[in-house]
Amino acid sequence: MDLKLSPEVIARLKRIGNATLVNDDTFSKLVECCGSTITQSELSSDITSLCTGSAKGDLLKEAHGALLSLIVEAVRHDFASEPLHLFLEKKMNWPKARCLKLCGEYSNNFPKIRAVLSSVGFHPPHIVDVQWHLNQCIKSSSNEHSSAPLVSIQLDTEGLEGSHGQSSVKFMCTLPELQDLTSKLKEALRQIERVAQLNHV
Amino acid sequence: MDEVDKIIIRSLKEIGCDIDEELDSLRQFSPELVVEAASRCVEAIQPGSGIPTSLPPSMSMRFRIGASIAQACMDMGYTGEVGYQTFLYSNEADLRRVLMFLIEKLPKEGQTEKIVQEPSSRAARLQKDISATILKQLSAPWVPSFCKEDGIRWHDDGSFTVEGGKCFNFASEPLQTGNTSHGCTPQEWREYCVHYLPLVSDQVSAANRLVPSLITLNSRGILSPSQQLSTQKAGELRKLRSDLLQEEYGKFLSADVAQKLSETSVKLGSRFALNERLQFLSEKSPEKKKQPIQEIVPTEAVSETSEERQRRQEEEEEHAVEMLKNENEELKERLEQLQLDIKTLSAKLPQVLEERDLAERTLQEAEVKQAVRKKVLDLLPDADTNVAKLQAVIEASTKKLINLATQWEEHRAPLLQQYRNARQLNSSKASESARQAEALRITREKVAELTEDLRNKEALHSHLQAEYAKVSKDISRSAYTRRIMEIIGNISKQKNEIEKILKDTKELHKEINTLAGRLDRSFTVADEVIFRDAKRDDVSRRAYKLLATLHSECSELVKMVEETGACVRESRDLEDQIETESAKNVGANFERISADLRQMKQETASLAAQLKTKPV
């Protein structure tokens, strides 16, 4: 498998490898900045001031964009750091030190960037927590004397459609219904355990 | 034991041990070789055990390797005594026993292939990954959601699993990079890029849209060559459309009344301009906002001034075209007429030719008839003489005919004979050749049969040779079986001898017992007799005493002899033991062990020193 990059990005990456256009100090700042930009963490080195102050601002902005594209594409295609190193050195003609610098930063941030990528798209909501308590129903509007245990359950979910952050699903159920629920959950767990054991027997 | 050693060495070579050709007994094995052999055996029996095949220089590592091999042997069910000393300070007999056990356990060729095969398809790998991930998730403890950032749980090995958190739609936004100059001069564009263009990451409205936007940008860049092609096509299309529109407009004008022209022209012009503008609006890309407006202004002016000129020109042209068309029509009609004429005439031509042929033939016939008639008319005046002459001529010709016929017969007879002979000869020859052809055919068949036979034989030969090559490897095997048979024969012979000796011994025992019994009996008889006399006779009493002492002395002697025998046996046992102990070359091993101990102590000391020098 090969990295698929647009000709525009490739041309810019080749320009980044040129030491006369982008000096080493700027390069390392650029690389650090790219890593933190994608992972949405705090900027370790501020590149904006670097761009506005310099006459090569356009070049730096281009380089920044190209590096971001490169990193996102490489992570998307699950590139390890060695093939990336090879790609940069052979096809982009980068000097070895720069390849090492970029690959180091890349492999440091790789899992985080993958995590960011995994959040793009769609996955079903997750149940992250559960709270329950047992109630005893003594009296109701239709029944003067009754004594039925009721369980109130609150499932905390994340990623539910049309909600921000955590939201919860609340419901009450009688004991047979609770038994039904737990047996269903146990069945699901067994199914998952079977899948897990499939190749480890 | 030589054969056993040879078999062991051969088996070890088969599993890839590097053993010198000169070695032919386990006694010559060095500890390194022993460890290599044992670990290779273990690796072959249980792939993936991960025991190194070479001994490291560090003493403690050596012990660990020895211990792990020993443990592997025990796990495989070796019942004898085994430990690191078996491999590091090898004793021939123990080593032989362990190696024999391991070689017996070695998998056969068919089994090894089964073990090596593992699912390697993509689906299988994916399934494995899935189950591994689920296993990881199942084995991890539950963590409250506020302990996870964005619902992502990080495992110790750097991998992560999504357990909650919100996911974002793939929403991308167009990003401005430095390559598109929107109709302004490069200088201005550069100025903009340097000072005002925000970073790519600042261009998106939300941070989670950056990644989709980057992916879209790159994909668009990859696809751009085909896009450029389509813009070119769109340009052509646009041009074509504007041409059509102008034409329509011209037609409309020519159809319109001349006096209305002046008042409508302004309106129409504006409509045309509107059309044009709409058309441009529909096609322009968002990037080209400035361009179309500049273009539209001049087009409007030009269209209004050129209307009249265009109209006049069109009328003239139309007139000329009409004339030319008429001319063309006429010419075409004439041409068709002429072609029709040619066709009818050419159809008539063969008929006419036939008629001419017929006429010529009748003419020739008539000429011949006329010549005959003329001759007859010439001969008519002198009829009689002419008749006589003619008769004479007829007679002469009949005579001549007869003469010729006889001559013909004369010549014909021998020629006929000759022809017959030749035909006979020919037929005989033909039969001969047929016979020979038959013989040839039979021979050819035979040749084909033989070649087929030959080929079969050759195939068989090569097959057998291959089999022979395969078999020849196991010559040693047959030798071993022969040797085993011999050994079995020897053993049975020895067993027979042992049985014979046992029988002899038993007979001897029996004899001894009977003799002892007889002695006892005779002693009691003698005792009784002498005892009876001893009461009365002094001599007898002395004799009785002597007899008693004799008996006791003799029994003592017998006991002594038995004891001696036992001692001799014991000494022989001890000698055997000494031999076995000396075979274990304890001395050399002890020296080696003490040297190793010293080395280990040194290593420990150096490690301790290192620990000390390191700041805490």
PDB file of C-alpha atoms in Angstrom, chain B residues 67-302:
ATOM      1  CA  ALA B  67      16.951 -25.429  34.021  1.00  0.00           C
ATOM      2  CA  SER B  68      14.374 -24.405  31.399  1.00  0.00           C
ATOM      3  CA  ILE B  69      15.346 -27.308  29.127  1.00  0.00           C
ATOM      4  CA  ALA B  70      15.113 -29.669  32.073  1.00  0.00           C
ATOM      5  CA  GLN B  71      11.712 -28.257  32.957  1.00  0.00           C
ATOM      6  CA  ALA B  72      10.554 -28.751  29.345  1.00  0.00           C
ATOM      7  CA  CYS B  73      11.699 -32.379  29.481  1.00  0.00           C
ATOM      8  CA  MET B  74       9.806 -32.926  32.730  1.00  0.00           C
ATOM      9  CA  ASP B  75       6.716 -31.310  31.244  1.00  0.00           C
ATOM     10  CA  MET B  76       6.911 -33.715  28.333  1.00  0.00           C
ATOM     11  CA  GLY B  77       6.797 -36.584  30.765  1.00  0.00           C
ATOM     12  CA  TYR B  78      10.404 -37.630  31.267  1.00  0.00           C
ATOM     13  CA  THR B  79      10.411 -39.766  34.382  1.00  0.00           C
ATOM     14  CA  GLY B  80      14.121 -40.014  35.045  1.00  0.00           C
ATOM     15  CA  GLU B  81      16.266 -37.613  36.976  1.00  0.00           C
ATOM     16  CA  VAL B  82      16.952 -34.458  35.000  1.00  0.00           C
ATOM     17  CA  GLY B  83      18.243 -31.016  35.919  1.00  0.00           C
ATOM     18  CA  TYR B  84      20.501 -28.310  34.636  1.00  0.00           C
ATOM     19  CA  GLN B  85      23.497 -30.495  35.544  1.00  0.00           C
ATOM     20  CA  THR B  86      22.336 -33.088  32.998  1.00  0.00           C
ATOM     21  CA  PHE B  87      23.079 -30.649  30.194  1.00  0.00           C
ATOM     22  CA  LEU B  88      25.808 -28.420  31.606  1.00  0.00           C
ATOM     23  CA  TYR B  89      27.908 -31.126  33.326  1.00  0.00           C
ATOM     24  CA  SER B  90      26.906 -33.977  31.148  1.00  0.00           C
ATOM     25  CA  ASN B  91      27.211 -37.558  32.150  1.00  0.00           C
ATOM     26  CA  GLU B  92      27.223 -39.907  29.237  1.00  0.00           C
ATOM     27  CA  ALA B  93      24.593 -42.363  30.410  1.00  0.00           C
ATOM     28  CA  ASP B  94      22.133 -39.747  31.671  1.00  0.00           C
ATOM     29  CA  LEU B  95      22.565 -37.677  28.557  1.00  0.00           C
ATOM     30  CA  ARG B  96      21.967 -40.685  26.350  1.00  0.00           C
ATOM     31  CA  ARG B  97      18.781 -41.497  28.190  1.00  0.00           C
ATOM     32  CA  VAL B  98      17.467 -37.932  27.939  1.00  0.00           C
ATOM     33  CA  LEU B  99      18.342 -37.568  24.265  1.00  0.00           C
ATOM     34  CA  MET B 100      16.766 -40.910  23.435  1.00  0.00           C
ATOM     35  CA  PHE B 101      13.606 -39.772  25.182  1.00  0.00           C
ATOM     36  CA  LEU B 102      13.578 -36.494  23.280  1.00  0.00           C
ATOM     37  CA  ILE B 103      14.216 -38.124  19.915  1.00  0.00           C
ATOM     38  CA  GLU B 104      11.405 -40.583  20.506  1.00  0.00           C
ATOM     39  CA  LYS B 105       9.142 -37.606  21.150  1.00  0.00           C
ATOM     40  CA  LEU B 106      10.172 -35.847  17.927  1.00  0.00           C
ATOM     41  CA  PRO B 107       7.168 -35.347  15.673  1.00  0.00           C
ATOM     42  CA  LYS B 108       7.001 -37.282  12.434  1.00  0.00           C
ATOM     43  CA  GLU B 109       7.205 -35.377   9.169  1.00  0.00           C
ATOM     44  CA  GLY B 110       3.477 -35.435   8.466  1.00  0.00           C
ATOM     45  CA  GLN B 111       2.661 -34.052  11.874  1.00  0.00           C
ATOM     46  CA  THR B 112       5.104 -31.162  11.707  1.00  0.00           C
ATOM     47  CA  GLU B 113       3.398 -29.763   8.622  1.00  0.00           C
ATOM     48  CA  LYS B 114       0.091 -29.704  10.438  1.00  0.00           C
ATOM     49  CA  ILE B 115       1.569 -27.802  13.328  1.00  0.00           C
ATOM     50  CA  VAL B 116       3.237 -25.207  11.141  1.00  0.00           C
ATOM     51  CA  GLN B 117       0.054 -24.366   9.267  1.00  0.00           C
ATOM     52  CA  GLU B 118      -1.702 -21.359  10.735  1.00  0.00           C
ATOM     53  CA  PRO B 119      -4.561 -19.339   9.371  1.00  0.00           C
ATOM     54  CA  SER B 120      -3.062 -16.473   7.445  1.00  0.00           C
ATOM     55  CA  SER B 121      -5.957 -15.122   5.440  1.00  0.00           C
ATOM     56  CA  ARG B 122      -7.102 -11.578   5.999  1.00  0.00           C
ATOM     57  CA  ALA B 123     -10.443 -12.631   7.393  1.00  0.00           C
ATOM     58  CA  ALA B 124      -8.807 -14.930   9.924  1.00  0.00           C
ATOM     59  CA  ARG B 125      -6.402 -12.215  10.983  1.00  0.00           C
ATOM     60  CA  LEU B 126      -9.230  -9.742  11.362  1.00  0.00           C
ATOM     61  CA  GLN B 127     -11.155 -12.213  13.467  1.00  0.00           C
ATOM     62  CA  LYS B 128      -8.112 -12.757  15.626  1.00  0.00           C
ATOM     63  CA  ASP B 129      -7.675  -9.030  16.097  1.00  0.00           C
ATOM     64  CA  ILE B 130     -11.322  -8.653  17.010  1.00  0.00           C
ATOM     65  CA  SER B 131     -11.210 -11.405  19.566  1.00  0.00           C
ATOM     66  CA  ALA B 132      -7.953 -10.058  21.002  1.00  0.00           C
ATOM     67  CA  THR B 133      -9.458  -6.604  21.386  1.00  0.00           C
ATOM     68  CA  ILE B 134     -12.608  -7.949  22.987  1.00  0.00           C
ATOM     69  CA  LEU B 135     -10.537 -10.074  25.318  1.00  0.00           C
ATOM     70  CA  LYS B 136      -8.564  -6.991  26.305  1.00  0.00           C
ATOM     71  CA  GLN B 137     -11.735  -5.062  26.938  1.00  0.00           C
ATOM     72  CA  LEU B 138     -13.266  -7.895  28.941  1.00  0.00           C
ATOM     73  CA  SER B 139     -10.214  -8.293  31.102  1.00  0.00           C
ATOM     74  CA  ALA B 140      -9.984  -4.576  31.868  1.00  0.00           C
ATOM     75  CA  PRO B 141     -11.872  -3.369  34.940  1.00  0.00           C
ATOM     76  CA  TRP B 142     -14.786  -0.968  34.705  1.00  0.00           C
ATOM     77  CA  VAL B 143     -13.856   2.679  34.873  1.00  0.00           C
ATOM     78  CA  PRO B 144     -16.317   5.502  35.517  1.00  0.00           C
ATOM     79  CA  SER B 145     -16.891   7.637  32.481  1.00  0.00           C
ATOM     80  CA  PHE B 146     -15.457  10.805  34.006  1.00  0.00           C
ATOM     81  CA  CYS B 147     -12.072   9.060  34.190  1.00  0.00           C
ATOM     82  CA  LYS B 148     -11.949   8.721  30.431  1.00  0.00           C
ATOM     83  CA  GLU B 149     -11.230  11.571  28.106  1.00  0.00           C
ATOM     84  CA  ASP B 150     -13.712  11.575  25.233  1.00  0.00           C
ATOM     85  CA  GLY B 151     -14.734   8.052  26.144  1.00  0.00           C
ATOM     86  CA  ILE B 152     -11.388   6.588  25.131  1.00  0.00           C
ATOM     87  CA  ARG B 153      -9.679   4.129  27.395  1.00  0.00           C
ATOM     88  CA  TRP B 154      -5.917   3.820  27.088  1.00  0.00           C
ATOM     89  CA  HIS B 155      -4.367   0.434  27.742  1.00  0.00           C
ATOM     90  CA  ASP B 156      -0.893  -0.178  29.065  1.00  0.00           C
ATOM     91  CA  ASP B 157       0.476  -1.224  25.693  1.00  0.00           C
ATOM     92  CA  GLY B 158      -0.442   2.088  24.090  1.00  0.00           C
ATOM     93  CA  SER B 159      -3.549   0.828  22.353  1.00  0.00           C
ATOM     94  CA  PHE B 160      -6.945   2.295  23.025  1.00  0.00           C
ATOM     95  CA  THR B 161     -10.567   1.247  22.877  1.00  0.00           C
ATOM     96  CA  VAL B 162     -13.561   3.461  22.436  1.00  0.00           C
ATOM     97  CA  GLU B 163     -15.952   3.072  25.360  1.00  0.00           C
ATOM     98  CA  GLY B 164     -18.302   5.939  25.024  1.00  0.00           C
ATOM     99  CA  GLY B 165     -17.780   9.512  24.024  1.00  0.00           C
ATOM    100  CA  LYS B 166     -19.430  11.408  21.257  1.00  0.00           C
ATOM    101  CA  CYS B 167     -18.713  10.895  17.606  1.00  0.00           C
ATOM    102  CA  PHE B 168     -18.811  13.631  15.042  1.00  0.00           C
ATOM    103  CA  ASN B 169     -20.190  13.503  11.563  1.00  0.00           C
ATOM    104  CA  PHE B 170     -17.809  13.679   8.665  1.00  0.00           C
ATOM    105  CA  ALA B 171     -18.386  17.368   7.992  1.00  0.00           C
ATOM    106  CA  SER B 172     -15.718  19.043   5.928  1.00  0.00           C
ATOM    107  CA  GLU B 173     -15.239  22.682   5.048  1.00  0.00           C
ATOM    108  CA  PRO B 174     -13.354  24.116   2.086  1.00  0.00           C
ATOM    109  CA  LEU B 175      -9.848  25.062   3.112  1.00  0.00           C
ATOM    110  CA  GLN B 176      -7.820  27.883   1.586  1.00  0.00           C
ATOM    111  CA  THR B 177      -4.314  26.879   0.757  1.00  0.00           C
ATOM    112  CA  GLY B 178      -1.826  28.973  -1.121  1.00  0.00           C
ATOM    113  CA  ASN B 179      -2.475  27.640  -4.616  1.00  0.00           C
ATOM    114  CA  THR B 180      -5.647  29.354  -5.811  1.00  0.00           C
ATOM    115  CA  SER B 181      -5.268  32.969  -6.939  1.00  0.00           C
ATOM    116  CA  HIS B 182      -8.737  34.329  -7.372  1.00  0.00           C
ATOM    117  CA  GLY B 183      -8.271  36.460 -10.401  1.00  0.00           C
ATOM    118  CA  CYS B 184      -5.913  38.863  -8.757  1.00  0.00           C
ATOM    119  CA  THR B 185      -2.298  39.404  -9.647  1.00  0.00           C
ATOM    120  CA  PRO B 186       0.289  37.027  -8.181  1.00  0.00           C
ATOM    121  CA  GLN B 187       1.797  39.913  -6.274  1.00  0.00           C
ATOM    122  CA  GLU B 188      -1.450  40.728  -4.535  1.00  0.00           C
ATOM    123  CA  TRP B 189      -2.119  37.091  -3.890  1.00  0.00           C
ATOM    124  CA  ARG B 190       1.271  36.617  -2.328  1.00  0.00           C
ATOM    125  CA  GLU B 191       0.728  39.660  -0.172  1.00  0.00           C
ATOM    126  CA  TYR B 192      -2.576  38.179   0.993  1.00  0.00           C
ATOM    127  CA  CYS B 193      -1.014  34.818   1.723  1.00  0.00           C
ATOM    128  CA  VAL B 194       1.832  36.262   3.686  1.00  0.00           C
ATOM    129  CA  HIS B 195      -0.179  38.610   5.847  1.00  0.00           C
ATOM    130  CA  TYR B 196      -3.814  37.638   6.016  1.00  0.00           C
ATOM    131  CA  LEU B 197      -4.404  33.996   5.119  1.00  0.00           C
ATOM    132  CA  PRO B 198      -5.197  32.156   8.355  1.00  0.00           C
ATOM    133  CA  LEU B 199      -3.617  28.810   9.145  1.00  0.00           C
ATOM    134  CA  VAL B 200      -5.459  25.752   7.898  1.00  0.00           C
ATOM    135  CA  SER B 201      -6.317  24.779  11.454  1.00  0.00           C
ATOM    136  CA  ASP B 202      -7.847  28.216  12.090  1.00  0.00           C
ATOM    137  CA  GLN B 203      -9.985  28.133   8.987  1.00  0.00           C
ATOM    138  CA  VAL B 204     -12.414  25.499  10.214  1.00  0.00           C
ATOM    139  CA  SER B 205     -15.317  26.587  12.359  1.00  0.00           C
ATOM    140  CA  ALA B 206     -14.926  23.760  14.876  1.00  0.00           C
ATOM    141  CA  ALA B 207     -11.832  21.792  15.845  1.00  0.00           C
ATOM    142  CA  ASN B 208     -13.447  18.453  15.068  1.00  0.00           C
ATOM    143  CA  ARG B 209     -13.956  19.460  11.463  1.00  0.00           C
ATOM    144  CA  LEU B 210     -10.260  19.810  10.780  1.00  0.00           C
ATOM    145  CA  VAL B 211      -9.574  16.145  10.055  1.00  0.00           C
ATOM    146  CA  PRO B 212     -12.506  15.629   7.632  1.00  0.00           C
ATOM    147  CA  SER B 213     -11.599  18.868   5.884  1.00  0.00           C
ATOM    148  CA  LEU B 214      -7.992  17.755   5.446  1.00  0.00           C
ATOM    149  CA  ILE B 215      -9.060  14.391   4.076  1.00  0.00           C
ATOM    150  CA  THR B 216     -11.455  16.062   1.652  1.00  0.00           C
ATOM    151  CA  LEU B 217      -8.806  18.535   0.543  1.00  0.00           C
ATOM    152  CA  ASN B 218      -6.350  15.768  -0.205  1.00  0.00           C
ATOM    153  CA  SER B 219      -8.897  13.615  -2.017  1.00  0.00           C
ATOM    154  CA  ARG B 220      -9.968  16.590  -4.093  1.00  0.00           C
ATOM    155  CA  GLY B 221      -6.328  17.221  -4.961  1.00  0.00           C
ATOM    156  CA  ILE B 222      -5.899  13.608  -6.080  1.00  0.00           C
ATOM    157  CA  LEU B 223      -8.998  13.834  -8.249  1.00  0.00           C
ATOM    158  CA  SER B 224      -8.222  17.282  -9.682  1.00  0.00           C
ATOM    159  CA  PRO B 225      -6.859  16.239 -13.124  1.00  0.00           C
ATOM    160  CA  SER B 226     -10.252  14.826 -14.093  1.00  0.00           C
ATOM    161  CA  GLN B 227     -11.925  17.930 -12.749  1.00  0.00           C
ATOM    162  CA  GLN B 228      -9.799  20.141 -14.941  1.00  0.00           C
ATOM    163  CA  LEU B 229     -10.869  18.153 -17.944  1.00  0.00           C
ATOM    164  CA  SER B 230     -14.498  18.744 -17.059  1.00  0.00           C
ATOM    165  CA  THR B 231     -13.992  22.500 -16.739  1.00  0.00           C
ATOM    166  CA  GLN B 232     -12.516  22.527 -20.218  1.00  0.00           C
ATOM    167  CA  LYS B 233     -15.555  20.720 -21.500  1.00  0.00           C
ATOM    168  CA  ALA B 234     -17.797  23.149 -19.674  1.00  0.00           C
ATOM    169  CA  GLY B 235     -16.042  26.030 -21.440  1.00  0.00           C
ATOM    170  CA  GLU B 236     -16.682  24.460 -24.825  1.00  0.00           C
ATOM    171  CA  LEU B 237     -20.257  23.883 -23.914  1.00  0.00           C
ATOM    172  CA  ARG B 238     -20.672  27.478 -22.842  1.00  0.00           C
ATOM    173  CA  LYS B 239     -19.239  28.775 -26.093  1.00  0.00           C
ATOM    174  CA  LEU B 240     -21.510  26.534 -28.092  1.00  0.00           C
ATOM    175  CA  ARG B 241     -24.515  27.729 -26.202  1.00  0.00           C
ATOM    176  CA  SER B 242     -23.739  31.423 -26.630  1.00  0.00           C
ATOM    177  CA  ASP B 243     -23.265  30.875 -30.407  1.00  0.00           C
ATOM    178  CA  LEU B 244     -26.632  29.229 -30.643  1.00  0.00           C
ATOM    179  CA  LEU B 245     -28.222  32.036 -28.724  1.00  0.00           C
ATOM    180  CA  GLN B 246     -26.754  34.649 -31.014  1.00  0.00           C
ATOM    181  CA  GLU B 247     -27.978  32.774 -34.088  1.00  0.00           C
ATOM    182  CA  GLU B 248     -31.459  32.524 -32.694  1.00  0.00           C
ATOM    183  CA  TYR B 249     -31.375  36.160 -31.969  1.00  0.00           C
ATOM    184  CA  GLY B 250     -30.324  36.958 -35.567  1.00  0.00           C
ATOM    185  CA  LYS B 251     -33.164  34.913 -36.997  1.00  0.00           C
ATOM    186  CA  PHE B 252     -35.597  36.590 -34.735  1.00  0.00           C
ATOM    187  CA  LEU B 253     -34.430  39.970 -35.934  1.00  0.00           C
ATOM    188  CA  SER B 254     -34.646  39.115 -39.647  1.00  0.00           C
ATOM    189  CA  ALA B 255     -38.174  37.870 -39.175  1.00  0.00           C
ATOM    190  CA  ASP B 256     -39.189  40.999 -37.397  1.00  0.00           C
ATOM    191  CA  VAL B 257     -40.593  44.004 -39.171  1.00  0.00           C
ATOM    192  CA  ALA B 258     -38.063  46.671 -39.978  1.00  0.00           C
ATOM    193  CA  GLN B 259     -39.937  49.566 -38.455  1.00  0.00           C
ATOM    194  CA  LYS B 260     -40.348  47.803 -35.143  1.00  0.00           C
ATOM    195  CA  LEU B 261     -36.641  47.239 -35.063  1.00  0.00           C
ATOM    196  CA  SER B 262     -35.681  50.598 -33.628  1.00  0.00           C
ATOM    197  CA  GLU B 263     -38.029  50.438 -30.669  1.00  0.00           C
ATOM    198  CA  THR B 264     -37.576  46.770 -29.833  1.00  0.00           C
ATOM    199  CA  SER B 265     -33.828  46.690 -30.243  1.00  0.00           C
ATOM    200  CA  VAL B 266     -33.211  48.276 -26.874  1.00  0.00           C
ATOM    201  CA  LYS B 267     -35.550  45.868 -25.129  1.00  0.00           C
ATOM    202  CA  LEU B 268     -34.223  42.839 -26.944  1.00  0.00           C
ATOM    203  CA  GLY B 269     -30.704  43.905 -26.286  1.00  0.00           C
ATOM    204  CA  SER B 270     -31.380  44.106 -22.636  1.00  0.00           C
ATOM    205  CA  ARG B 271     -33.045  40.742 -22.748  1.00  0.00           C
ATOM    206  CA  PHE B 272     -30.066  39.293 -24.503  1.00  0.00           C
ATOM    207  CA  ALA B 273     -27.823  40.768 -21.901  1.00  0.00           C
ATOM    208  CA  LEU B 274     -30.014  39.333 -19.229  1.00  0.00           C
ATOM    209  CA  ASN B 275     -29.787  35.919 -20.861  1.00  0.00           C
ATOM    210  CA  GLU B 276     -26.087  36.142 -21.002  1.00  0.00           C
ATOM    211  CA  ARG B 277     -25.818  37.198 -17.422  1.00  0.00           C
ATOM    212  CA  LEU B 278     -28.094  34.411 -16.257  1.00  0.00           C
ATOM    213  CA  GLN B 279     -26.087  31.935 -18.211  1.00  0.00           C
ATOM    214  CA  PHE B 280     -22.841  33.082 -16.679  1.00  0.00           C
ATOM    215  CA  LEU B 281     -24.380  33.140 -13.249  1.00  0.00           C
ATOM    216  CA  SER B 282     -25.474  29.559 -13.579  1.00  0.00           C
ATOM    217  CA  GLU B 283     -22.035  28.367 -14.543  1.00  0.00           C
ATOM    218  CA  LYS B 284     -19.526  30.336 -12.632  1.00  0.00           C
ATOM    219  CA  SER B 285     -17.808  28.613  -9.737  1.00  0.00           C
ATOM    220  CA  PRO B 286     -17.746  30.300  -6.373  1.00  0.00           C
ATOM    221  CA  GLU B 287     -14.097  31.075  -6.901  1.00  0.00           C
ATOM    222  CA  LYS B 288     -14.757  33.259  -9.938  1.00  0.00           C
ATOM    223  CA  LYS B 289     -16.994  35.874  -8.500  1.00  0.00           C
ATOM    224  CA  LYS B 290     -15.182  38.873  -9.924  1.00  0.00           C
ATOM    225  CA  GLN B 291     -14.555  37.706 -13.456  1.00  0.00           C
ATOM    226  CA  PRO B 292     -18.040  37.405 -14.950  1.00  0.00           C
ATOM    227  CA  ILE B 293     -19.067  40.935 -14.094  1.00  0.00           C
ATOM    228  CA  GLN B 294     -16.109  42.316 -15.941  1.00  0.00           C
ATOM    229  CA  GLU B 295     -16.878  40.167 -18.935  1.00  0.00           C
ATOM    230  CA  ILE B 296     -20.515  41.063 -19.235  1.00  0.00           C
ATOM    231  CA  VAL B 297     -20.081  44.801 -19.586  1.00  0.00           C
ATOM    232  CA  PRO B 298     -18.242  44.833 -22.956  1.00  0.00           C
ATOM    233  CA  THR B 299     -20.462  42.118 -24.437  1.00  0.00           C
ATOM    234  CA  GLU B 300     -23.500  44.251 -23.964  1.00  0.00           C
ATOM    235  CA  ALA B 301     -22.077  47.237 -25.894  1.00  0.00           C
ATOM    236  CA  VAL B 302     -20.853  45.201 -28.803  1.00  0.00           C
TER     237      VAL B 302
END
